[in-house]
Coordinates of C-alpha atoms in Angstrom, one line a residue:
X1 CA -10.9 31.3 19.7
X2 CA -10.6 29.3 22.8
X3 CA -7.2 28.0 24.2
X4 CA -6.4 24.4 23.5
X5 CA -3.3 22.1 23.6
X6 CA -1.6 21.4 20.3
X7 CA 0.7 18.5 19.6
X8 CA 3.4 19.1 17.0
X9 CA 4.0 15.7 15.3
X10 CA 7.7 16.2 14.3
X11 CA 8.3 12.5 13.9
X12 CA 6.3 12.1 10.7
X13 CA 8.9 12.6 7.9
X14 CA 7.8 11.1 4.6
X15 CA 10.5 11.1 2.0
X16 CA 9.8 13.5 -1.0
X17 CA 9.4 11.5 -4.2
X18 CA 11.1 12.9 -7.3
X19 CA 9.0 13.7 -10.3
X20 CA 9.9 11.7 -13.4
X21 CA 7.6 13.0 -16.1
X22 CA 4.5 15.1 -16.8
X23 CA 1.7 15.2 -19.4
X24 CA -1.0 17.9 -19.8
X25 CA -4.5 17.2 -21.1
X26 CA -5.7 20.5 -22.6
X27 CA -9.4 19.4 -23.0
X28 CA -9.9 18.4 -19.4
X29 CA -7.2 20.7 -17.9
X30 CA -5.7 17.8 -16.1
X31 CA -2.0 17.3 -15.4
X32 CA -0.6 13.8 -14.9
X33 CA 2.6 13.7 -12.8
X34 CA 4.6 10.5 -12.2
X35 CA 6.9 10.1 -9.3
X36 CA 9.9 7.9 -8.4
X37 CA 7.7 5.4 -6.5
X38 CA 5.7 4.8 -9.7
X39 CA 2.6 6.5 -8.4
X40 CA 0.7 8.9 -10.7
X41 CA -1.0 12.1 -9.5
X42 CA -3.8 13.6 -11.4
X43 CA -3.8 17.4 -10.8
X44 CA -6.9 19.5 -11.6
X45 CA -5.9 22.8 -13.0
X46 CA -9.2 24.3 -13.9
X47 CA -9.0 26.7 -10.9
X48 CA -6.5 26.5 -8.1
X49 CA -4.3 23.5 -8.8
X50 CA -4.8 20.5 -6.5
X51 CA -4.3 16.7 -6.5
X52 CA -7.6 15.3 -7.6
X53 CA -6.7 11.6 -7.4
X54 CA -3.7 9.3 -7.1
X55 CA -2.9 6.0 -8.8
X56 CA -0.7 3.9 -6.5
X57 CA 2.2 1.8 -7.9
X58 CA 1.5 -1.9 -8.5
X59 CA 3.0 -5.0 -10.1
X60 CA 2.5 -3.7 -13.6
X61 CA 3.5 -0.1 -13.5
X62 CA 6.5 -0.3 -11.1
X63 CA 8.4 2.0 -13.4
X64 CA 7.2 5.0 -15.4
X65 CA 9.5 6.7 -17.9
X66 CA 6.9 8.3 -20.1
X67 CA 3.3 9.6 -19.9
X68 CA 0.8 10.6 -22.6
X69 CA -2.8 11.5 -22.9
X70 CA -5.2 10.4 -25.7
X71 CA -8.4 12.3 -25.1
X72 CA -9.3 11.4 -21.5
X73 CA -7.2 8.2 -21.6
X74 CA -3.8 8.0 -19.9
X75 CA -0.9 5.8 -21.0
X76 CA 2.5 5.1 -19.7
X77 CA 5.7 3.1 -20.6
X78 CA 8.7 2.1 -18.4
X79 CA 11.4 -0.4 -17.7
X80 CA 8.8 -3.2 -17.6
X81 CA 8.5 -3.1 -21.4
X82 CA 4.8 -2.6 -21.3
X83 CA 2.4 0.0 -22.7
X84 CA -0.1 0.6 -19.9
X85 CA -3.5 2.3 -20.0
X86 CA -5.1 3.4 -16.7
X87 CA -8.7 3.4 -15.5
X88 CA -9.1 6.8 -14.0
X89 CA -12.3 5.9 -12.2
X90 CA -11.0 2.7 -10.5
X91 CA -7.5 4.3 -10.2
X92 CA -5.9 1.1 -11.4
X93 CA -4.3 -0.4 -14.5
X94 CA -7.0 -1.0 -17.1
X95 CA -5.0 -3.0 -19.6
X96 CA -1.4 -3.5 -20.8
X97 CA 0.4 -4.5 -24.0
X98 CA 3.9 -5.8 -24.4
X99 CA 6.3 -3.8 -26.5
X100 CA 9.2 -5.2 -28.6
X101 CA 12.7 -4.0 -27.7
X102 CA 12.9 -4.4 -23.9
X103 CA 12.8 -1.2 -21.8
X104 CA 10.6 1.6 -23.2
X105 CA 11.8 5.1 -22.5
X106 CA 9.3 7.3 -24.5
X107 CA 5.9 7.5 -26.2
X108 CA 3.8 10.0 -28.1
X109 CA 0.3 10.2 -29.5
X110 CA -0.3 11.7 -32.9
X111 CA -2.5 14.8 -33.3
X112 CA -5.5 12.9 -34.5
X113 CA -5.2 10.6 -31.5
X114 CA -5.4 7.4 -33.5
X115 CA -1.9 6.0 -32.9
X116 CA 0.7 5.7 -30.2
X117 CA 4.4 5.4 -31.0
X118 CA 6.8 3.8 -28.4
X119 CA 10.6 4.0 -28.5
X120 CA 12.7 1.2 -26.8
X121 CA 16.1 0.3 -25.6
X122 CA 17.0 -1.9 -28.6
X123 CA 16.0 0.7 -31.2
X124 CA 12.6 -0.5 -32.1
X125 CA 9.7 1.9 -32.8
X126 CA 6.4 0.2 -32.0
X127 CA 3.3 1.7 -33.6
X128 CA -0.1 0.9 -31.9
X129 CA -3.6 1.8 -33.0
X130 CA -5.9 3.2 -30.3
X131 CA -9.4 1.7 -30.3
X132 CA -12.3 1.7 -27.9
X133 CA -11.2 -1.5 -26.1
X134 CA -7.5 -0.5 -25.7
X135 CA -4.6 -0.6 -28.2
X136 CA -3.7 -3.0 -30.9
X137 CA -0.2 -3.5 -32.4
X138 CA 0.1 -2.1 -35.9
X139 CA 3.7 -2.4 -37.0
X140 CA 7.4 -1.7 -36.4
X141 CA 9.5 1.0 -38.1
X142 CA 13.0 0.0 -39.3
X143 CA 15.2 -0.9 -36.4
X144 CA 17.8 1.7 -35.6
X145 CA 21.2 1.3 -33.9
X146 CA 21.2 2.3 -30.2
X147 CA 18.4 3.2 -27.9
X148 CA 15.6 5.6 -28.5
X149 CA 15.3 8.1 -25.6
X150 CA 12.7 10.5 -27.0
X151 CA 10.3 10.8 -29.9
X152 CA 7.5 13.1 -31.3
X153 CA 5.0 13.0 -34.1
X154 CA 4.9 16.0 -36.5
X155 CA 1.7 18.0 -36.9
X156 CA 0.5 15.8 -39.8
X157 CA 1.2 12.5 -38.1
X158 CA 2.9 11.3 -41.2
X159 CA 6.4 11.7 -39.8
X160 CA 8.1 10.7 -36.5
X161 CA 11.2 12.3 -35.0
X162 CA 13.4 10.3 -32.7
X163 CA 16.4 11.1 -30.6
X164 CA 19.1 8.8 -29.2
X165 CA 22.9 8.5 -29.2
X166 CA 24.7 11.1 -31.5
X167 CA 21.8 11.5 -33.9
X168 CA 18.3 12.6 -34.6
X169 CA 16.3 10.6 -37.2
X170 CA 13.1 11.5 -39.1
X171 CA 10.9 8.6 -40.1
X172 CA 8.2 8.2 -42.7
X173 CA 5.5 6.4 -40.6
X174 CA 3.8 4.9 -43.7
X175 CA 6.9 3.3 -45.2
X176 CA 8.7 2.7 -41.9
X177 CA 12.0 4.1 -43.3
X178 CA 14.3 6.8 -41.9
X179 CA 14.4 9.6 -44.4
X180 CA 16.9 11.8 -42.6
X181 CA 19.7 11.3 -40.1
X182 CA 21.2 14.4 -38.5
X183 CA 24.3 14.0 -36.3
X184 CA 24.8 16.1 -33.2
X185 CA 28.6 16.1 -32.9
X186 CA 30.5 15.4 -29.8
X187 CA 32.3 17.5 -27.2
X188 CA 34.8 14.7 -26.5
X189 CA 35.8 12.3 -29.1
X190 CA 35.1 9.1 -27.1
X191 CA 32.0 10.4 -25.3
X192 CA 28.6 10.0 -27.0
X193 CA 26.1 12.8 -27.1
X194 CA 22.8 11.8 -25.7
X195 CA 19.7 13.5 -27.1
X196 CA 17.4 13.5 -24.1
X197 CA 14.4 15.5 -25.3
X198 CA 12.9 17.0 -28.4
X199 CA 9.9 19.0 -29.7
X200 CA 8.5 19.5 -33.2
X201 CA 6.7 22.7 -34.4
X202 CA 3.9 22.7 -37.0
X203 CA 6.3 24.0 -39.7
X204 CA 8.5 21.0 -39.0
X205 CA 11.2 22.8 -37.0
X206 CA 12.8 20.2 -34.7
X207 CA 14.2 21.4 -31.3
X208 CA 16.5 19.1 -29.3
X209 CA 18.2 19.1 -25.9
X210 CA 21.3 17.0 -25.3
X211 CA 24.0 15.9 -22.9
X212 CA 26.3 18.7 -24.0
X213 CA 24.0 21.3 -22.5
X214 CA 23.0 22.5 -26.0
X215 CA 19.7 23.4 -27.5
X216 CA 19.7 22.8 -31.2
X217 CA 17.2 23.8 -34.0
X218 CA 16.9 21.7 -37.1
X219 CA 14.9 22.0 -40.4
X220 CA 12.9 18.8 -40.6
X221 CA 12.0 19.3 -44.2
X222 CA 15.6 19.4 -45.4
X223 CA 17.2 17.4 -42.5
X224 CA 19.8 20.1 -41.8
X225 CA 20.9 22.1 -38.7
X226 CA 19.6 25.7 -38.3
X227 CA 21.4 26.8 -35.2
X228 CA 22.5 25.7 -31.7
X229 CA 23.1 27.3 -28.3
X230 CA 25.0 26.2 -25.2
X231 CA 22.3 27.1 -22.8
X232 CA 23.2 24.9 -19.8
X233 CA 26.2 23.8 -17.9
X234 CA 25.1 20.2 -18.0
X235 CA 22.6 17.9 -19.7
X236 CA 19.3 19.3 -21.0
X237 CA 16.8 16.8 -19.8
X238 CA 13.4 18.4 -20.8
X239 CA 11.9 21.0 -23.0
X240 CA 8.5 22.1 -24.2
X241 CA 6.8 24.5 -26.6
X242 CA 4.3 27.2 -25.8
X243 CA 0.9 26.8 -27.4
X244 CA 1.6 29.4 -30.1
X245 CA 5.0 27.8 -30.8
X246 CA 6.8 31.1 -30.4
X247 CA 8.6 30.1 -27.3
X248 CA 10.5 27.0 -26.2
X249 CA 11.5 26.3 -22.6
X250 CA 14.3 24.0 -21.5
X251 CA 15.9 22.8 -18.3
X252 CA 18.0 20.0 -16.9
X253 CA 20.7 19.1 -14.4
X254 CA 21.7 22.7 -13.6
X255 CA 17.9 23.4 -12.8
X256 CA 17.7 26.7 -14.6
X257 CA 14.8 27.1 -16.9
X258 CA 15.7 29.1 -20.1
X259 CA 13.4 30.3 -22.8
X260 CA 14.1 30.9 -26.5
X261 CA 11.8 33.1 -28.6
X262 CA 11.3 33.0 -32.3
X263 CA 11.7 36.6 -33.6
X264 CA 11.5 38.2 -37.0
X265 CA 14.7 39.6 -38.4
X266 CA 15.4 41.4 -41.7
X267 CA 14.2 40.2 -45.1
X268 CA 11.3 38.2 -43.4
X269 CA 13.7 35.7 -41.8
X270 CA 13.1 34.2 -38.4
X271 CA 15.6 33.4 -35.7
X272 CA 15.5 31.7 -32.3
X273 CA 17.0 33.9 -29.6
X274 CA 17.7 33.2 -26.0
X275 CA 15.3 35.3 -24.0
X276 CA 15.1 34.8 -20.2
X277 CA 16.0 32.6 -17.3
X278 CA 13.8 31.3 -14.4
X279 CA 15.0 29.8 -11.2
X280 CA 12.2 27.6 -9.8
X281 CA 13.9 24.4 -8.5
X282 CA 17.1 23.6 -6.6
X283 CA 17.8 20.3 -8.2
X284 CA 17.6 18.5 -11.6
X285 CA 14.5 19.4 -13.6
X286 CA 13.2 16.3 -15.4
X287 CA 9.8 17.4 -16.8
X288 CA 8.4 20.5 -18.4
X289 CA 4.9 21.1 -19.9
X290 CA 2.7 24.0 -20.8
X291 CA -0.7 24.6 -19.4
X292 CA -3.4 27.1 -20.2
X293 CA -2.9 30.8 -19.4
X294 CA 0.8 30.8 -20.4
X295 CA 1.6 28.8 -17.2
X296 CA 4.7 26.6 -17.3
X297 CA 4.7 23.5 -15.1
X298 CA 7.9 21.9 -14.0
X299 CA 9.2 19.1 -11.8
X300 CA 12.2 17.1 -10.9
X301 CA 14.3 15.6 -8.1
X302 CA 13.2 18.0 -5.4
X303 CA 9.6 16.7 -5.8
X304 CA 8.0 20.1 -6.1
X305 CA 5.5 20.9 -8.8
X306 CA 6.5 24.4 -10.1
X307 CA 4.0 26.8 -11.7
X308 CA 5.5 29.9 -13.3
X309 CA 4.7 32.5 -15.9
X310 CA 6.1 35.7 -17.3
X311 CA 5.0 38.5 -17.5
X312 CA 4.4 39.2 -14.7
X313 CA 7.0 37.0 -13.2
X314 CA 5.0 34.5 -11.0
X315 CA 6.5 31.4 -9.3
X316 CA 4.5 29.0 -7.1
X317 CA 5.9 25.8 -5.8
X318 CA 3.5 23.0 -4.6
X319 CA 5.3 20.7 -2.1
X320 CA 5.3 16.9 -2.5
X321 CA 2.5 16.3 0.0
X322 CA 0.3 13.2 -0.5
X323 CA -3.3 13.6 -1.5
X324 CA -5.0 11.4 1.0
X325 CA -5.2 11.9 4.8
X326 CA -1.9 10.4 5.9
X327 CA -2.2 11.2 9.6
X328 CA -5.2 9.5 11.3
X329 CA -5.9 10.0 15.0
X330 CA -7.6 7.4 17.2
X331 CA -9.8 10.1 18.7
X332 CA -10.7 8.1 21.9
X333 CA -7.1 7.3 22.7
X334 CA -3.7 9.0 22.3
X335 CA -2.6 6.8 19.3
X336 CA -1.9 8.1 15.9
X337 CA -1.5 6.3 12.5
X338 CA 1.1 7.6 10.1
X339 CA 0.8 6.4 6.4
X340 CA 3.8 6.2 4.2
X341 CA 3.8 5.0 0.5
X342 CA 4.8 1.4 1.5
X343 CA 4.3 1.0 5.3
X344 CA 2.4 2.3 8.3
X345 CA 3.5 3.4 11.8
X346 CA 1.5 3.6 15.0
X347 CA 2.7 6.0 17.7
X348 CA 1.5 6.9 21.2
X349 CA 1.5 10.6 21.8
X350 CA 3.3 12.1 24.8
X351 CA 1.7 13.8 27.8
X352 CA 2.4 17.4 28.7
X353 CA 2.0 18.5 32.3
X354 CA 4.3 21.3 33.5
X355 CA 4.4 24.6 31.7
X356 CA 7.7 26.5 31.4
X357 CA 8.8 29.6 29.6
X358 CA 12.1 30.6 28.0
X359 CA 13.4 33.1 25.5
X360 CA 13.3 30.5 22.8
X361 CA 9.9 28.8 23.4
X362 CA 6.9 30.1 25.3
X363 CA 3.7 28.4 26.4
X364 CA 5.1 25.0 25.8
X365 CA 4.8 21.9 27.9
X366 CA 7.4 19.5 29.2
X367 CA 6.6 15.9 28.3
X368 CA 6.0 13.7 31.3
X369 CA 5.7 10.8 28.8
X370 CA 7.6 10.8 25.5
X371 CA 6.2 9.9 22.1
X372 CA 6.7 6.3 21.4
X373 CA 6.6 4.3 18.2
X374 CA 4.5 1.2 18.9
X375 CA 4.3 -0.5 15.5
X376 CA 5.7 -0.6 12.0
X377 CA 3.3 -2.4 9.7
X378 CA 4.9 -3.3 6.3
X379 CA 2.7 -3.9 3.3
X380 CA 4.3 -7.4 3.0
X381 CA 2.8 -8.4 6.3
X382 CA 2.0 -11.9 5.1
X383 CA 2.6 -14.2 2.2
X384 CA -0.1 -12.8 0.1
X385 CA 1.3 -9.4 0.2
X386 CA 4.9 -10.6 0.0
X387 CA 4.4 -11.8 -3.5
X388 CA 4.6 -8.2 -4.8
X389 CA 7.1 -5.7 -3.4
X390 CA 6.0 -2.9 -5.7
X391 CA 2.5 -2.3 -4.4
X392 CA 1.7 1.0 -2.9
X393 CA -0.7 1.5 0.0
X394 CA -3.9 3.2 -1.3
X395 CA -5.7 4.0 2.0
X396 CA -5.3 3.2 5.7
X397 CA -7.2 4.0 8.9
X398 CA -7.2 3.3 12.7
X399 CA -10.5 3.0 14.6
X400 CA -11.3 5.7 17.3
X401 CA -10.7 3.1 20.1
X402 CA -7.4 2.0 18.4
X403 CA -8.5 -1.6 18.4
X404 CA -8.7 -2.0 14.6
X405 CA -6.2 -1.1 11.8
X406 CA -7.1 -1.4 8.1
X407 CA -5.2 -0.8 4.9
X408 CA -5.6 -1.6 1.3
X409 CA -2.9 -2.1 -1.4
X410 CA -3.5 -2.4 -5.1
X411 CA -4.2 -6.1 -4.8
X412 CA -5.8 -6.8 -1.4
X413 CA -7.5 -5.4 1.7
X414 CA -6.1 -6.2 5.1
X415 CA -7.8 -5.8 8.5
X416 CA -6.0 -6.3 11.9
X417 CA -6.9 -6.3 15.6
X418 CA -4.5 -4.1 17.5
X419 CA -3.8 -5.0 21.1
X420 CA -1.4 -2.7 23.0
X421 CA -0.4 -2.7 26.6
X422 CA 2.2 0.1 27.0
X423 CA 2.9 -0.6 30.6
X424 CA 3.8 -4.2 29.9
X425 CA 5.4 -3.1 26.5
X426 CA 3.3 -5.7 24.8
X427 CA 2.0 -4.9 21.3
X428 CA 0.1 -7.6 19.3
X429 CA -1.2 -7.4 15.8
X430 CA -3.8 -10.1 14.9
X431 CA -4.7 -10.4 11.2
X432 CA -8.3 -11.0 10.3
X433 CA -8.1 -13.7 7.6
X434 CA -11.9 -14.2 7.4
X435 CA -12.8 -11.0 5.6
X436 CA -15.9 -11.4 3.4
X437 CA -15.0 -12.3 -0.2
X438 CA -17.0 -9.3 -1.5
X439 CA -14.5 -7.0 0.2
X440 CA -11.6 -6.4 -2.2
X441 CA -9.3 -3.4 -3.0
X442 CA -10.6 -0.3 -1.4
X443 CA -10.0 3.4 -2.3
X444 CA -11.3 4.8 1.0
X445 CA -11.8 3.3 4.5
X446 CA -13.3 5.0 7.6
X447 CA -14.6 3.7 10.9
X448 CA -17.7 4.8 12.6
X449 CA -17.4 7.0 15.8
X450 CA -18.2 4.0 18.0
X451 CA -15.7 1.8 16.2
X452 CA -18.3 -0.9 15.6
X453 CA -18.4 -0.5 11.8
X454 CA -15.9 -0.2 9.0
X455 CA -17.1 1.5 5.9
X456 CA -15.2 1.0 2.6
X457 CA -15.5 2.3 -1.0
X458 CA -14.2 -0.1 -3.6
X459 CA -12.9 0.2 -7.2
X460 CA -16.5 -0.1 -8.6
X461 CA -17.7 2.8 -6.5
X462 CA -19.8 0.6 -4.2
X463 CA -19.9 1.5 -0.5
X464 CA -19.6 -1.6 1.8
X465 CA -20.4 -1.6 5.6
X466 CA -18.7 -4.2 7.8
X467 CA -19.9 -5.0 11.4
X468 CA -16.9 -5.4 13.7
X469 CA -18.7 -6.3 17.0
X470 CA -17.6 -9.9 16.8
X471 CA -16.0 -11.1 13.5
X472 CA -16.0 -8.9 10.4
X473 CA -19.3 -9.3 8.7
X474 CA -20.7 -7.5 5.6
X475 CA -24.0 -6.1 6.7
X476 CA -24.9 -3.6 3.9
X477 CA -23.9 -2.8 0.4
X478 CA -24.8 0.7 -0.9
X479 CA -24.9 1.1 -4.7
X480 CA -23.8 4.6 -5.7
X481 CA -24.0 4.6 -9.5
X482 CA -26.9 7.1 -9.4
X483 CA -24.9 9.5 -7.2
X484 CA -21.3 9.4 -8.5
X485 CA -19.9 9.5 -12.0
X486 CA -16.2 9.3 -11.0
X487 CA -14.0 7.9 -8.3
X488 CA -15.0 8.6 -4.7
X489 CA -12.1 10.6 -3.4
X490 CA -13.4 11.9 0.0
X491 CA -15.2 9.9 2.6
X492 CA -16.0 10.8 6.2
X493 CA -18.1 9.4 9.0
X494 CA -19.0 11.6 12.0
X495 CA -21.6 10.6 14.5
X496 CA -24.7 9.2 12.7
X497 CA -23.7 10.7 9.3
X498 CA -21.7 9.2 6.5
X499 CA -20.5 11.5 3.7
X500 CA -18.9 10.6 0.3
X501 CA -17.8 12.9 -2.6
X502 CA -16.3 12.4 -6.1
X503 CA -14.2 14.6 -8.3
X504 CA -17.2 16.0 -10.2
X505 CA -18.7 17.7 -7.1
X506 CA -21.3 15.1 -6.4
X507 CA -21.7 14.8 -2.6
X508 CA -24.1 12.4 -0.9
X509 CA -24.9 12.0 2.8
X510 CA -26.3 8.9 4.5
X511 CA -27.8 8.7 8.1
X512 CA -27.5 5.7 10.3
X513 CA -30.7 4.1 11.5
X514 CA -31.1 1.1 13.9
X515 CA -30.6 -1.4 11.1
X516 CA -28.7 0.3 8.2
X517 CA -27.6 3.4 6.5
X518 CA -30.2 5.2 4.4
X519 CA -29.7 8.2 2.1
X520 CA -30.3 11.4 3.9
X521 CA -29.7 14.0 1.2
X522 CA -27.6 14.9 -1.9
X523 CA -26.0 18.3 -1.8
X524 CA -26.4 20.8 -4.6
X525 CA -23.8 20.3 -7.2
X526 CA -21.3 23.1 -7.7
X527 CA -19.3 23.9 -10.8
X528 CA -15.9 23.2 -9.2
X529 CA -14.5 20.1 -7.5
X530 CA -14.3 20.0 -3.6
X531 CA -10.8 19.9 -2.1
X532 CA -11.7 19.4 1.5
X533 CA -14.9 18.5 3.4
X534 CA -15.6 18.0 7.1
X535 CA -18.7 17.4 9.2
X536 CA -18.8 19.5 12.4
X537 CA -19.7 17.1 15.3
X538 CA -21.4 19.8 17.5
X539 CA -23.8 21.2 14.8
X540 CA -23.9 18.4 12.2
X541 CA -23.1 21.1 9.6
X542 CA -20.9 20.3 6.6
X543 CA -18.1 22.7 5.6
X544 CA -16.9 22.4 2.1
X545 CA -13.9 24.1 0.4
X546 CA -13.9 24.1 -3.4
X547 CA -11.0 24.5 -5.9
X548 CA -12.1 28.1 -6.7
X549 CA -11.7 28.8 -2.9
X550 CA -15.4 29.1 -2.3
X551 CA -16.3 28.1 1.3
X552 CA -19.8 26.6 1.8
X553 CA -21.6 25.4 4.9
X554 CA -24.5 23.1 4.6
X555 CA -26.9 22.2 7.4
X556 CA -27.8 18.5 7.5
X557 CA -30.7 19.1 9.9
X558 CA -32.3 21.8 7.7
X559 CA -30.9 20.4 4.4
X560 CA -29.9 23.8 3.1
X561 CA -26.9 26.2 2.9
X562 CA -26.4 28.4 5.9
X563 CA -26.4 32.1 5.6
X564 CA -23.4 32.9 7.8
X565 CA -20.7 31.6 5.4
X566 CA -22.4 33.4 2.5
X567 CA -21.8 36.7 4.4
X568 CA -18.1 35.9 4.8
X569 CA -17.4 35.0 1.2
X570 CA -16.0 38.4 0.3
X571 CA -13.6 38.4 3.2
X572 CA -12.4 34.9 2.5
X573 CA -11.7 35.8 -1.2
X574 CA -9.3 38.6 0.0
X575 CA -7.6 36.5 2.7
X576 CA -7.0 33.1 1.1
X577 CA -3.9 32.5 -1.0
X578 CA -5.3 32.5 -4.6
X579 CA -2.6 30.0 -5.8
X580 CA -3.1 27.3 -3.1
X581 CA -6.2 25.2 -2.5
X582 CA -7.6 24.3 1.0
X583 CA -6.3 20.9 2.1
X584 CA -8.1 20.3 5.3
X585 CA -10.8 21.7 7.7
X586 CA -10.9 21.4 11.5
X587 CA -13.1 22.8 14.2
X588 CA -12.6 24.3 17.7
X589 CA -14.0 21.7 20.1
X590 CA -14.9 24.5 22.6
X591 CA -16.5 26.9 20.2
X592 CA -18.8 25.7 17.4
X593 CA -18.5 29.1 15.6
X594 CA -14.8 28.7 14.9
X595 CA -13.7 26.9 11.7
X596 CA -10.0 26.3 11.0
X597 CA -8.7 25.8 7.4
X598 CA -5.3 25.3 6.0
X599 CA -3.4 25.2 2.7
X600 CA 0.2 24.4 2.0
X601 CA 1.4 27.7 3.5
X602 CA -1.0 29.1 6.1
X603 CA -3.8 28.3 8.6
X604 CA -7.0 30.4 8.4
X605 CA -9.5 30.9 11.2
X606 CA -13.2 31.7 10.4
X607 CA -15.2 33.0 13.3
X608 CA -18.9 33.0 12.5
X609 CA -19.8 35.3 15.5
X610 CA -20.8 38.7 14.3

């Protein structure tokens, strides 16, 4: 590998976002994770876990307190008192329904996936019917005193269990009445016990975690207590059952994850016994859920997604790194665009000239010119965006010549001319208010290598090409319905080629002609989703990393897979971390045979030379 200068960007420090709740879809093997900024990450767990797509926060879902799947449909509730359904192809809110009772803290879908129950601040239980068009309000259950913080259907769907202040209630869904009320007791006389979480087994055993640090087991048929344990030093915030319902996991403010196992004792009796302790996180754990293969997924204030199992004891922590490319380099200048959830920064990189060596740092360069922040671009850059302070930035890009900056929120697309004279310390940002009406919210945005065109993919999956030589003008619209069946999550433009890929491993490439972009080829579909794709400028080869850690190289000139990478597959399988997916791909500009890949922990170098 040739020598080259590297710049360590130590001034990009995005704040880790806490995890509020999780929901696992067993059929599609998808994990929905909501964060403190009200964004939702959809993790693909079929092979090596990775973030498949991200739903940014917007005016409707500015708070997420509960998540639930119904088939392949995702729902949430929050402080906005709305039941929200999401469109996982457009990555936006699909529809929403008001709930009675102000703030909604929890929701659950019955086993037959025909109804959703929502618990609220004022003690109302809203029952909704799930239909093809959305949800329809069905009825209320009797209003209870105090807020409802957690609820679960039983296996039959005929009963509903709720937890709140000092009590657990069992409801008959058909009649709407509470048939049992079980009190938790208090540690201090004037301090209420808060039931934060609960689970229900198929034999109607109810398991609860509360603010006393206790895990309690109840007989739902009789409405009586079975046993309780002081498992934690503070509040138990989350718990979940294993698939066979033999083990329950719980955690909370003290961050330890304890497990309880249902064992057989004499005379055919069964008893829940504390079994083991796991240390995965350093701060409060707010969410637990079980995945396939006995894997436990956990998350909380530290922002990490934990993946653990036993036996053998395995713990993997996935850092809170955003899915989309958040560092965009203007390749023909020394400017760099840094994307944060709600604003952008543009920096000029420093210049290194004189080499020095010391005991602490070798082969480093002194900066003759320091890094400098040129611009902070807020999402409320004008009146249109200022209407909504809860919008997240979906995508952002800077042109190679650093003369254009584009970003899209959940309500609008914004394009700016960027004029910068560093010597005069003059920075000017000129908004382009005459964008074509056809250009709306975009999920991806890239500039061509010559900076003359901006290419967007919108919510409908359509690819739009804007000419920037004078004023922004829509010159081509590419319909992609025949190529893509899901949201376009990867888009790249390199030289005369444009590449786009969705989450179902559909990859299409267009080539630029004198007048327009035309379809060049569609790559063979692989069984796993791609996690990283890059076009090599020197060879026009595409290098693709898939979620099962397969590395593939495809020649755009020959329209077939190259043989060199196939010969390296065995070596790659032994070298790559089997728990982490490849996040990015780069190339050595001085040696076309060198490919650089990285995951969350390491960088890997592939040399195609024999």
